[in-house]
Short mmCIF file of C-alpha atoms in Angstrom, two decimals:
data_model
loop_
_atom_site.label_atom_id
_atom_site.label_comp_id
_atom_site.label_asym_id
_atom_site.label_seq_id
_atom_site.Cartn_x
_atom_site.Cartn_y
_atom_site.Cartn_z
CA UNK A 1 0.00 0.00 0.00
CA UNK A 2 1.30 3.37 -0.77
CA UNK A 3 1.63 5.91 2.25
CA UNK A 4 -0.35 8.59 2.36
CA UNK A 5 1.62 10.15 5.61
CA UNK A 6 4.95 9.82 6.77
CA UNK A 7 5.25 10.12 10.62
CA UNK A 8 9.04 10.22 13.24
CA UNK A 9 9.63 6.98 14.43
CA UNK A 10 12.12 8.22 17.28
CA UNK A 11 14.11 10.86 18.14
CA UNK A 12 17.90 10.60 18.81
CA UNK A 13 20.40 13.14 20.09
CA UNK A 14 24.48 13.68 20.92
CA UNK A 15 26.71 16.16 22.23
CA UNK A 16 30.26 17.16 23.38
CA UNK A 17 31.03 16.06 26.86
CA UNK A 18 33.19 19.28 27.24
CA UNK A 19 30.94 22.17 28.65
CA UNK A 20 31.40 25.64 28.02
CA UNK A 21 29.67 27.71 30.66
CA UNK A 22 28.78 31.89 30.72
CA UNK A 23 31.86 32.36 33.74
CA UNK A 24 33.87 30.39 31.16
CA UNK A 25 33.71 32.99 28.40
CA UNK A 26 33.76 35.86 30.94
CA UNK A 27 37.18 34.55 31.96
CA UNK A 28 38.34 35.08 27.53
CA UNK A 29 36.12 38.09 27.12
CA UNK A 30 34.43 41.64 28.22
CA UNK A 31 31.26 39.73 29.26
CA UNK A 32 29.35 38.19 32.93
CA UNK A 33 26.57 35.38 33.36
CA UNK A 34 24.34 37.92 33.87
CA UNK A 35 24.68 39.91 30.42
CA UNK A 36 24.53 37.01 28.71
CA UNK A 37 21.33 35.44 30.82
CA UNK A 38 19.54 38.41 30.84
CA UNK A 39 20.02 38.89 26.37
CA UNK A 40 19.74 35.35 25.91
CA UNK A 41 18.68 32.58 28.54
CA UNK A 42 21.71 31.10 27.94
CA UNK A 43 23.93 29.51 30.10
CA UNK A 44 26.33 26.86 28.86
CA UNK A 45 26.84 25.35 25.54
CA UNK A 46 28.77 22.63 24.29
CA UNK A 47 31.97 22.49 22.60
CA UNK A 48 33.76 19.90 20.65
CA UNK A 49 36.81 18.93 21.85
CA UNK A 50 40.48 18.66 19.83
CA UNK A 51 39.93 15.34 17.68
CA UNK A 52 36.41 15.35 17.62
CA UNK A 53 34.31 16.01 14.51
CA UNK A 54 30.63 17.13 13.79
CA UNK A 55 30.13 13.22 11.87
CA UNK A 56 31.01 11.78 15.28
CA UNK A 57 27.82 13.88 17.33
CA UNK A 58 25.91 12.93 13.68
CA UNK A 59 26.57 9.56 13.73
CA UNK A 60 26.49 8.97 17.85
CA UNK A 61 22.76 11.08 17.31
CA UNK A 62 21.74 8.80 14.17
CA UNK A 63 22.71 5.35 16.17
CA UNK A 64 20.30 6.52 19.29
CA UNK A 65 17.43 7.14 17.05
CA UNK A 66 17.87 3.89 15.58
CA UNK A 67 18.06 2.25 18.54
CA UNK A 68 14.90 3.82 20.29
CA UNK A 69 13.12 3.32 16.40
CA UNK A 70 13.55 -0.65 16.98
CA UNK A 71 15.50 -0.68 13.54
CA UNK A 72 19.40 -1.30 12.34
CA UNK A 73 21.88 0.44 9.91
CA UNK A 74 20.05 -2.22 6.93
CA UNK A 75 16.33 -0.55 7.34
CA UNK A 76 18.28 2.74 6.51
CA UNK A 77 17.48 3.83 2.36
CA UNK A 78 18.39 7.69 2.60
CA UNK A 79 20.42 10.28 4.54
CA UNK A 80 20.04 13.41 5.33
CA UNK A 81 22.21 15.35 6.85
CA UNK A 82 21.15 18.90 7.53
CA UNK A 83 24.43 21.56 8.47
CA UNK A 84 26.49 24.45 7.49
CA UNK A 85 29.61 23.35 9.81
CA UNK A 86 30.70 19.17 7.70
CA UNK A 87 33.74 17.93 8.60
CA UNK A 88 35.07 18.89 4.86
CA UNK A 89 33.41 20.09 2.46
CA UNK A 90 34.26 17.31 0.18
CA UNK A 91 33.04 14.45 0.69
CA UNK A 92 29.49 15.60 2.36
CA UNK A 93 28.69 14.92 6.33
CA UNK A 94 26.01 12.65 5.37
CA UNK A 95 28.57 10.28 3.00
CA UNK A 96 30.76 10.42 6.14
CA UNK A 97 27.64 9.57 8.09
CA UNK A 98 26.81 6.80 5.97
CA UNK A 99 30.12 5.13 6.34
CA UNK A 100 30.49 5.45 9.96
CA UNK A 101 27.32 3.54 10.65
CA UNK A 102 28.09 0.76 8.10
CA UNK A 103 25.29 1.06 5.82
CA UNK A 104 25.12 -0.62 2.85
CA UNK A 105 26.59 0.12 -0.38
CA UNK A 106 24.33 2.45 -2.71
CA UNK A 107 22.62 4.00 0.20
CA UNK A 108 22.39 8.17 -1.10
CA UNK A 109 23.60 10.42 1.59
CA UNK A 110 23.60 14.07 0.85
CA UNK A 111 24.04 17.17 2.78
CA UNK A 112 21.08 20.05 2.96
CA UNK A 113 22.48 23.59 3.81
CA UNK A 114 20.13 26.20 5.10
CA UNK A 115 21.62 27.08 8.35
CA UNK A 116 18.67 27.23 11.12
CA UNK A 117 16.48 25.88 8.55
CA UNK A 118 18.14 22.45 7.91
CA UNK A 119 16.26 20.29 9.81
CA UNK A 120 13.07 21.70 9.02
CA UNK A 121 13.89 21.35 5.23
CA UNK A 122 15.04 17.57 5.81
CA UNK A 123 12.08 16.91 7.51
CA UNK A 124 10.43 18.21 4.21
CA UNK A 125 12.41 16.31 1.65
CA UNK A 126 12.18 13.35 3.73
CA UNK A 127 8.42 13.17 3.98
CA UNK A 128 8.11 14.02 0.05
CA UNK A 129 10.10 11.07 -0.77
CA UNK A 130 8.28 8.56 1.73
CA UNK A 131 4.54 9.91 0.24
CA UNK A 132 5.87 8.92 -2.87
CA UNK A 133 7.57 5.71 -2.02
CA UNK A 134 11.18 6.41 -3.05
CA UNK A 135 12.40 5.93 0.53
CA UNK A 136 10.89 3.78 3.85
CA UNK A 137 13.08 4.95 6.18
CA UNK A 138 14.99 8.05 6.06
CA UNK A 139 17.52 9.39 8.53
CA UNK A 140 17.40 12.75 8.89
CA UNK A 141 20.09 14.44 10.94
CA UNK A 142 20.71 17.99 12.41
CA UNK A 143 23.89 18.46 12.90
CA UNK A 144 26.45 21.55 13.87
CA UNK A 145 29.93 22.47 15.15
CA UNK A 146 29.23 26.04 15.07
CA UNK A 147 32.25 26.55 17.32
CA UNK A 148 34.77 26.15 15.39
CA UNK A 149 33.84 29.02 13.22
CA UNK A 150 33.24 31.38 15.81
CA UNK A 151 35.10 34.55 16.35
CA UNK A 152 36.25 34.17 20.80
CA UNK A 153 36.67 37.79 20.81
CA UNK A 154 33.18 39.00 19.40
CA UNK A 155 30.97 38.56 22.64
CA UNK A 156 27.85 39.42 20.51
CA UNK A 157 28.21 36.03 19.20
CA UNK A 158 30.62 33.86 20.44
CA UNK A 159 27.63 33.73 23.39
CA UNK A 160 25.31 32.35 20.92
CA UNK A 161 26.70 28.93 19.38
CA UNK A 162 27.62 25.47 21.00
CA UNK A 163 28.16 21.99 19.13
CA UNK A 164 25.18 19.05 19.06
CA UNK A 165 23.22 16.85 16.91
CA UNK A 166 19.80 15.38 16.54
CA UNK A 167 18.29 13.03 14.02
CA UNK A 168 14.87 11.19 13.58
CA UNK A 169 13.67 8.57 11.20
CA UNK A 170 11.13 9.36 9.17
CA UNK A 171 9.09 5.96 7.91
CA UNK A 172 5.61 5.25 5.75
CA UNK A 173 2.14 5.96 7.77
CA UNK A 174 -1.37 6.11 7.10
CA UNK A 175 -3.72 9.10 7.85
CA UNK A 176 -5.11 6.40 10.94
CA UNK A 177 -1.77 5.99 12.52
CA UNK A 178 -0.57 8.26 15.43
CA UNK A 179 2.36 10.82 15.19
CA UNK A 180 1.65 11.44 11.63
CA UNK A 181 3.36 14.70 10.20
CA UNK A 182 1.17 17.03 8.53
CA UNK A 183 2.95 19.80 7.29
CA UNK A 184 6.14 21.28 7.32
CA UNK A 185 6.28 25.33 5.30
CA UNK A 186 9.36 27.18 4.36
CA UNK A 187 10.44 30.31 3.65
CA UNK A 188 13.49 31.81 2.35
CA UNK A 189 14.68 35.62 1.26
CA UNK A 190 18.13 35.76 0.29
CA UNK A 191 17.71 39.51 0.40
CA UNK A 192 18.93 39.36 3.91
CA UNK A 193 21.90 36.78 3.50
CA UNK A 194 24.61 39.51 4.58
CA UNK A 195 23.09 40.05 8.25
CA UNK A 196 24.72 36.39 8.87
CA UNK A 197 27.46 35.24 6.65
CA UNK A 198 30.42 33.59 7.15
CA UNK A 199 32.66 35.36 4.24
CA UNK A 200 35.22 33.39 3.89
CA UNK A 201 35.61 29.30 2.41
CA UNK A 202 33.54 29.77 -0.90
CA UNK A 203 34.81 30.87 -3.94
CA UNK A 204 33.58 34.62 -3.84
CA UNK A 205 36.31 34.81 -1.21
CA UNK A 206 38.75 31.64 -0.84
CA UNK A 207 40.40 30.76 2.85
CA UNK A 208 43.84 32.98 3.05
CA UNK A 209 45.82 33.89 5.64
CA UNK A 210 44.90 37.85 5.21
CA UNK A 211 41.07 36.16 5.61
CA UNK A 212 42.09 34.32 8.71
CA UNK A 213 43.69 37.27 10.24
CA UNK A 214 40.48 39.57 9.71
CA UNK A 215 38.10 36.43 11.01
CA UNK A 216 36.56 36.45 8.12
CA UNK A 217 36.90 32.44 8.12
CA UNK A 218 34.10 33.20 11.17
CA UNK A 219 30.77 33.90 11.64
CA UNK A 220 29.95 37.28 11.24
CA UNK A 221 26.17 38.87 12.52
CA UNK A 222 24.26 41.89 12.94
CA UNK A 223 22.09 40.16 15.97
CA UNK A 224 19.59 42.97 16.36
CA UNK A 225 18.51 42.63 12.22
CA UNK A 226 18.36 38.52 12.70
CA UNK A 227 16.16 38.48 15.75
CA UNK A 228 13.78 41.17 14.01
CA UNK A 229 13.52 39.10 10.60
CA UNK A 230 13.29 35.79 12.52
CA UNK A 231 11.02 37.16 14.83
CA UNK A 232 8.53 38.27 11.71
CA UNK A 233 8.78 35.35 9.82
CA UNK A 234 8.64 32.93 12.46
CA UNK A 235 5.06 34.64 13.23
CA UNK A 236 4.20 34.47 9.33
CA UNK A 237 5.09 31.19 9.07
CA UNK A 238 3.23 29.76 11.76
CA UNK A 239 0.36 31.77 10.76
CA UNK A 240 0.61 29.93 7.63
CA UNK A 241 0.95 26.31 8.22
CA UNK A 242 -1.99 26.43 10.52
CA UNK A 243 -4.44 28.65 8.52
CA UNK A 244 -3.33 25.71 5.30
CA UNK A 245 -4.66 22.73 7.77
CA UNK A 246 -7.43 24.29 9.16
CA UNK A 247 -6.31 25.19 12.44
CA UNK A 248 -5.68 27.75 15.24
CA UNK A 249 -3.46 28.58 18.21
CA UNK A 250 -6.14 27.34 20.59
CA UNK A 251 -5.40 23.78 18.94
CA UNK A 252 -1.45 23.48 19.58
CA UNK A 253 -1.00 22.31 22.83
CA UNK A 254 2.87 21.35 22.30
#
């Protein structure tokens, strides 16, 4: 029978052991716990250590979702893995995935960059393929090691980024079963892209020396225009995956 949902079989998740807390950074820069609580809710993050890798926090995420799904590396047909931060960027995180869990030969594994968005948009792909019976179980991961392109001496954003993963399995379901997904919405406007950039490693500007000595291998942000786009379109976008399914505020309860 062809699906006519996809639903999450289970949810896995990893992170660095090593903890970075707010006193931490107020030891390296002009900062306290309290600035940082009181402008963000924030107080520790996690931080890869020298030797590890985003694949390892991928994979480690991946194998728990498996296990808690009740399947093994052979049920696996696709991944996805969803970042900005892969190991290298050839081959892709989700080829490096692929071979650290041992999954068969022929299994696609691709990478999905849209930042904050990755998931979201993996989630998306994912559950188009299912419907359509390309794929029965698709791993989709989140995965980030944001601080290793962070600049220590901004305190506007070295605050803001830690290291984790997360990843879910996304398998066939009927409209009858429970935890069925019923719409995911996206929206992009590359208008904005220079409010959050990370200017050097492409080819408009290649990684130098000069470019590693003006952090321009780092992230670079102008916080206050992010949180007032993301703020708006957050809003919009709810709006508009609830208003397409016939629903309301007063029927989320999660």
């Amino acid at each position: 029978m062809t699906a006519t949902h996809s639903r999450l079989l289970a949810f896995g998740s990893a992170f660095p052991e090593r903890v970075l807390t707010n006193h931490d950074l107020a030891q390296r820069i002009d900062t306290s716990d309290a600035w940082i609580r009181e402008r963000t809710g924030i107080e520790q993050r996690r931080q890869l250590a020298d030797g590890e890798n985003n694949s390892d926090i991928a994979a480690a995420a991946a194998q728990a979702a498996m296990a808690r799904a009740g399947i093994d590396a052979s049920d696996i047909d696709l991944v996805l893995a969803c970042t900005n931060t892969p190991d290298r960027w050839l081959p892709s995180l989700g080829a490096a995935v692929q071979a650290r869990l041992g999954l068969r030969a022929g299994v696609p594994a691709y990478d999905i960059v849209t930042a904050c968005a990755g998931w979201l948009a993996g989630l998306q792909t994912a559950d188009a393929l299912v419907r359509t019976g390309h794929h029965r179980h698709v791993l989709v991961i989140g995965s980030e090691a944001l601080t290793r392109f962070v600049d220590w001496s901004d305190r506007n954003t070295c605050v803001l980024f830690g290291d984790g993963a997360g990843a879910t399995i996304v398998a066939p379901a009927q409209a009858d079963d429970g935890g069925v997904l019923i719409d995911v919405r996206l929206h992009s406007d590359g208008r904005y892209g220079d409010i959050m950039t990370l200017p050097a490693g492409g080819t408009a500007m290649p990684t130098t020396p000069e470019a590693a000595t003006r952090r321009l291998n780092c992230i670079h942000m102008d916080g206050r225009e992010v949180y007032a786009h993301a703020v708006r379109a957050m809003v919009e976008v709810s709006q508009e995956v609830l208003t397409r399914n016939g629903l309301t505020l007063g029927d989320v309860d999660w």
